[in-house]
Short mmCIF file of N, CA and C in Angstrom, two decimals:
data_model
loop_
_atom_site.label_atom_id
_atom_site.label_comp_id
_atom_site.label_asym_id
_atom_site.label_seq_id
_atom_site.Cartn_x
_atom_site.Cartn_y
_atom_site.Cartn_z
N MET A 325 -13.25 -13.25 -10.00
CA MET A 325 -13.88 -13.35 -10.83
C MET A 325 -13.18 -11.82 -11.81
N ARG A 326 -13.04 -11.62 -12.82
CA ARG A 326 -12.50 -10.69 -13.77
C ARG A 326 -13.80 -9.31 -13.93
N SER A 327 -13.04 -8.36 -13.71
CA SER A 327 -13.91 -7.45 -14.26
C SER A 327 -13.54 -5.62 -14.17
N ALA A 328 -14.12 -5.11 -15.30
CA ALA A 328 -13.74 -3.69 -15.35
C ALA A 328 -13.49 -2.96 -13.62
N GLU A 329 -14.69 -3.07 -12.82
CA GLU A 329 -14.50 -2.51 -11.29
C GLU A 329 -13.17 -2.91 -11.38
N ARG A 330 -13.18 -4.34 -11.13
CA ARG A 330 -12.29 -5.10 -10.08
C ARG A 330 -10.77 -4.16 -10.92
N VAL A 331 -10.38 -4.23 -11.96
CA VAL A 331 -9.58 -3.75 -12.36
C VAL A 331 -9.09 -2.08 -11.93
N GLU A 332 -10.12 -1.41 -11.91
CA GLU A 332 -10.68 -0.35 -11.57
C GLU A 332 -9.68 0.42 -10.23
N GLN A 333 -10.16 -0.80 -8.79
CA GLN A 333 -10.10 -0.75 -7.81
C GLN A 333 -8.30 -0.62 -7.51
N LEU A 334 -7.58 -1.75 -7.96
CA LEU A 334 -6.62 -2.88 -8.16
C LEU A 334 -5.57 -0.76 -9.16
N PHE A 335 -5.88 -0.19 -9.54
CA PHE A 335 -5.39 0.56 -10.39
C PHE A 335 -5.24 1.64 -9.47
N ARG A 336 -6.67 1.88 -8.35
CA ARG A 336 -6.85 2.95 -7.59
C ARG A 336 -6.04 2.62 -6.30
N LEU A 337 -5.74 1.29 -5.93
CA LEU A 337 -4.72 0.35 -5.21
C LEU A 337 -3.38 1.36 -5.25
N ILE A 338 -2.95 0.99 -6.41
CA ILE A 338 -1.72 1.34 -6.64
C ILE A 338 -1.03 2.53 -7.04
N ARG A 339 -2.18 3.59 -7.17
CA ARG A 339 -1.82 5.02 -7.05
C ARG A 339 -2.26 5.50 -5.46
N MET A 340 -2.80 4.87 -5.25
CA MET A 340 -2.89 5.33 -3.65
C MET A 340 -1.30 5.01 -2.68
N SER A 341 -0.57 4.06 -3.65
CA SER A 341 0.10 3.71 -2.15
C SER A 341 1.56 4.38 -3.41
N ALA A 342 1.27 5.04 -4.57
CA ALA A 342 2.59 5.48 -5.01
C ALA A 342 3.58 6.57 -4.29
N ARG A 343 4.48 6.58 -4.65
CA ARG A 343 5.27 7.77 -3.78
C ARG A 343 6.20 8.23 -4.72
N ARG A 344 6.62 9.50 -4.80
CA ARG A 344 7.05 10.55 -5.15
C ARG A 344 8.51 10.11 -5.83
N VAL A 345 8.98 9.50 -6.57
CA VAL A 345 10.26 8.99 -7.09
C VAL A 345 11.85 10.71 -7.15
N SER A 346 11.54 11.52 -7.44
CA SER A 346 11.78 12.52 -7.38
C SER A 346 11.41 14.08 -6.96
N GLN A 347 12.21 14.62 -6.97
CA GLN A 347 11.97 15.95 -5.95
C GLN A 347 12.75 17.26 -6.94
N ALA A 348 13.51 16.77 -7.69
CA ALA A 348 14.02 17.54 -8.55
C ALA A 348 12.94 18.27 -9.76
N ALA A 349 11.91 17.45 -10.14
CA ALA A 349 11.44 18.07 -11.26
C ALA A 349 10.11 17.78 -11.07
N PRO A 350 9.13 19.18 -10.29
CA PRO A 350 8.35 18.96 -10.28
C PRO A 350 6.90 19.36 -10.87
N ALA A 351 7.12 19.40 -11.79
CA ALA A 351 6.43 19.83 -13.38
C ALA A 351 6.37 18.14 -13.89
N ARG A 352 6.82 17.43 -14.30
CA ARG A 352 6.60 15.86 -14.35
C ARG A 352 5.07 15.67 -13.46
N ILE A 353 4.99 14.65 -14.38
CA ILE A 353 3.61 14.05 -13.98
C ILE A 353 3.78 13.14 -13.83
N GLY A 354 2.64 12.14 -12.79
CA GLY A 354 2.53 10.73 -12.87
C GLY A 354 2.28 10.73 -11.57
N TYR A 355 2.15 9.38 -10.99
CA TYR A 355 2.03 9.06 -9.45
C TYR A 355 3.11 8.43 -8.51
N GLY A 356 4.19 7.89 -9.39
CA GLY A 356 5.27 7.67 -8.55
C GLY A 356 5.40 6.25 -8.47
N MET A 357 6.74 5.79 -8.11
CA MET A 357 6.60 4.64 -7.95
C MET A 357 5.76 4.15 -6.96
N PRO A 358 4.99 2.72 -7.33
CA PRO A 358 4.17 2.28 -5.80
C PRO A 358 5.33 1.48 -4.87
N ASP A 359 4.66 1.01 -4.11
CA ASP A 359 5.03 1.14 -2.72
C ASP A 359 4.68 -0.39 -2.42
N ALA A 360 4.97 -1.51 -2.78
CA ALA A 360 4.36 -2.91 -1.75
C ALA A 360 3.93 -2.96 -0.72
N LEU A 361 4.58 -2.23 0.23
CA LEU A 361 3.82 -2.25 1.33
C LEU A 361 3.42 -1.33 1.94
N VAL A 362 3.26 -0.43 1.53
CA VAL A 362 1.99 0.46 1.71
C VAL A 362 0.89 0.13 1.02
N ALA A 363 0.65 -0.49 -0.28
CA ALA A 363 -0.25 -1.05 -0.72
C ALA A 363 -1.12 -2.11 -0.30
N LEU A 364 0.19 -2.96 0.89
CA LEU A 364 -0.81 -3.93 1.48
C LEU A 364 -1.28 -3.77 2.75
N GLY A 365 -0.77 -2.69 3.25
CA GLY A 365 -1.32 -1.89 4.96
C GLY A 365 0.25 -2.62 5.68
N LEU A 366 1.01 -2.57 5.45
CA LEU A 366 2.02 -2.86 6.20
C LEU A 366 2.92 -1.99 6.14
N ALA A 367 3.31 -0.95 5.91
CA ALA A 367 4.18 0.55 6.28
C ALA A 367 3.64 0.81 7.31
N PRO A 368 4.34 1.69 8.34
CA PRO A 368 3.70 2.52 9.38
C PRO A 368 3.35 3.66 8.93
N GLY A 369 2.52 4.66 9.67
CA GLY A 369 2.12 5.75 9.31
C GLY A 369 1.22 5.55 8.29
N VAL A 370 0.55 5.06 7.90
CA VAL A 370 -0.31 5.18 6.29
C VAL A 370 -1.81 4.68 7.03
N ASN A 371 -2.30 5.14 6.36
CA ASN A 371 -4.14 4.73 6.63
C ASN A 371 -4.13 3.48 5.88
N GLN A 372 -3.83 2.66 7.04
CA GLN A 372 -4.18 1.12 6.75
C GLN A 372 -5.06 0.62 6.44
N GLN A 373 -6.39 1.10 7.18
CA GLN A 373 -8.02 1.24 7.48
C GLN A 373 -8.32 1.30 5.69
N ALA A 374 -7.92 2.44 4.99
CA ALA A 374 -8.77 2.18 3.31
C ALA A 374 -7.83 1.77 3.13
N PHE A 375 -6.65 1.61 2.82
CA PHE A 375 -6.02 0.39 2.10
C PHE A 375 -6.16 -1.14 2.77
N GLN A 376 -6.73 -1.49 3.47
CA GLN A 376 -7.21 -2.90 3.57
C GLN A 376 -8.09 -2.89 3.05
N SER A 377 -9.42 -1.83 3.49
CA SER A 377 -10.58 -2.56 2.90
C SER A 377 -11.05 -2.32 1.44
N MET A 378 -9.86 -1.75 0.74
CA MET A 378 -9.64 -1.91 -1.23
C MET A 378 -8.88 -3.03 -1.01
N LEU A 379 -8.26 -3.46 -0.32
CA LEU A 379 -7.13 -5.19 -0.82
C LEU A 379 -8.09 -6.08 -0.67
N GLY A 380 -9.14 -6.12 0.49
CA GLY A 380 -10.15 -6.51 1.03
C GLY A 380 -10.93 -7.07 -0.54
N SER A 381 -11.40 -6.04 -0.78
CA SER A 381 -12.31 -5.86 -2.07
C SER A 381 -11.77 -6.52 -3.27
N LEU A 382 -10.34 -6.28 -3.34
CA LEU A 382 -9.93 -6.82 -4.73
C LEU A 382 -10.05 -8.22 -4.37
N MET A 383 -9.35 -8.61 -3.04
CA MET A 383 -9.15 -10.31 -3.05
C MET A 383 -10.84 -10.95 -2.53
N GLY A 384 -11.96 -10.13 -2.71
CA GLY A 384 -12.78 -10.74 -2.11
C GLY A 384 -13.22 -11.05 -1.13
N THR A 385 -12.71 -10.60 -0.36
CA THR A 385 -12.70 -11.56 1.68
C THR A 385 -12.70 -9.45 2.07
N MET A 386 -12.82 -10.14 3.53
CA MET A 386 -13.20 -9.10 4.44
C MET A 386 -11.80 -8.50 4.97
N PRO A 387 -11.23 -7.33 5.33
CA PRO A 387 -10.59 -6.27 5.42
C PRO A 387 -9.68 -7.00 6.57
N MET A 388 -8.46 -7.09 6.24
CA MET A 388 -7.82 -7.49 7.36
C MET A 388 -7.47 -7.15 8.85
N ALA A 389 -7.41 -7.88 9.71
CA ALA A 389 -7.54 -7.44 11.21
C ALA A 389 -6.46 -8.21 11.71
N PRO A 390 -5.62 -7.45 12.83
CA PRO A 390 -4.62 -8.11 13.20
C PRO A 390 -4.71 -9.37 13.99
N ALA A 391 -5.61 -9.94 14.43
CA ALA A 391 -5.84 -11.01 14.31
C ALA A 391 -5.45 -12.22 13.73
N ALA A 392 -5.81 -11.61 11.72
CA ALA A 392 -5.74 -13.01 11.31
C ALA A 392 -4.54 -12.72 10.65
N MET A 393 -3.57 -11.56 11.52
CA MET A 393 -1.92 -11.45 10.94
C MET A 393 -1.13 -11.88 12.65
N PRO A 394 -1.05 -12.67 12.53
CA PRO A 394 -0.58 -13.33 14.24
C PRO A 394 0.50 -12.88 14.52
N GLU A 395 1.64 -12.69 13.35
CA GLU A 395 2.54 -11.62 13.93
C GLU A 395 2.45 -10.02 14.69
N MET A 396 1.50 -9.79 14.12
CA MET A 396 1.59 -8.22 14.66
C MET A 396 0.76 -8.24 15.38
N ALA A 397 -0.02 -9.61 16.24
CA ALA A 397 -1.85 -9.51 17.19
C ALA A 397 -0.67 -9.32 18.60
N MET A 398 0.43 -10.07 18.93
CA MET A 398 1.20 -9.78 19.81
C MET A 398 1.88 -8.58 20.33
N GLY A 399 1.87 -7.76 19.72
CA GLY A 399 2.49 -6.21 19.49
C GLY A 399 4.29 -6.89 19.13
N ALA A 400 4.11 -7.66 18.45
CA ALA A 400 5.59 -7.76 17.75
C ALA A 400 5.88 -6.56 17.51
N GLN A 401 7.04 -6.38 16.88
CA GLN A 401 7.86 -4.76 16.15
C GLN A 401 7.31 -5.48 14.65
N GLN A 402 6.75 -4.50 13.73
CA GLN A 402 6.25 -4.49 12.70
C GLN A 402 7.92 -3.74 11.94
N ARG A 403 8.06 -4.96 10.47
CA ARG A 403 8.94 -4.68 10.03
C ARG A 403 8.65 -3.50 9.02
N THR A 404 9.74 -2.45 9.09
CA THR A 404 9.56 -1.79 8.20
C THR A 404 10.15 -1.59 6.57
N GLY A 405 10.69 -3.24 6.32
CA GLY A 405 11.20 -3.06 4.74
C GLY A 405 13.26 -2.53 4.64
N PRO A 406 12.92 -2.69 3.43
CA PRO A 406 14.56 -2.11 3.04
C PRO A 406 14.45 -0.89 3.18
N VAL A 407 15.46 0.28 3.47
CA VAL A 407 15.45 2.06 2.97
C VAL A 407 15.56 1.69 1.82
N MET A 408 14.82 2.32 1.05
CA MET A 408 15.33 2.37 -0.77
C MET A 408 16.02 4.30 -1.21
N PRO A 409 16.98 3.75 -1.95
CA PRO A 409 17.49 5.14 -2.35
C PRO A 409 16.99 6.06 -3.35
N PHE A 410 17.14 7.26 -3.68
CA PHE A 410 16.28 8.11 -4.34
C PHE A 410 15.28 8.77 -4.22
N GLY A 411 14.84 8.89 -2.53
CA GLY A 411 14.00 9.21 -2.19
C GLY A 411 12.54 8.78 -1.64
N PHE A 412 12.28 7.21 -2.13
CA PHE A 412 10.87 7.02 -2.24
C PHE A 412 10.96 5.88 -1.07
N GLY A 413 11.76 5.97 -0.48
CA GLY A 413 11.97 5.13 0.61
C GLY A 413 11.52 5.45 2.19
N TRP A 414 11.35 5.17 3.15
CA TRP A 414 11.12 5.89 4.42
C TRP A 414 11.94 5.86 5.41
#
């Protein structure tokens, strides 16, 4: 169901996942480039619980648990995704 609250939560999720694009101009404003892996809680080293609970509320379901993702439940290595140029990869 569409609502202003859901739109605000989605916008907050995008803002929280943003990475700075350039270190050259610190006076520039903005949140940076959104990172899909961070937004979905798949990137290592991020506060996954906060992102997953926000994503869960957007999807109308409970936050994802490792049992809900079988490829991660058995201790398999997490994919980190491609390394991006210009400082917004990890």
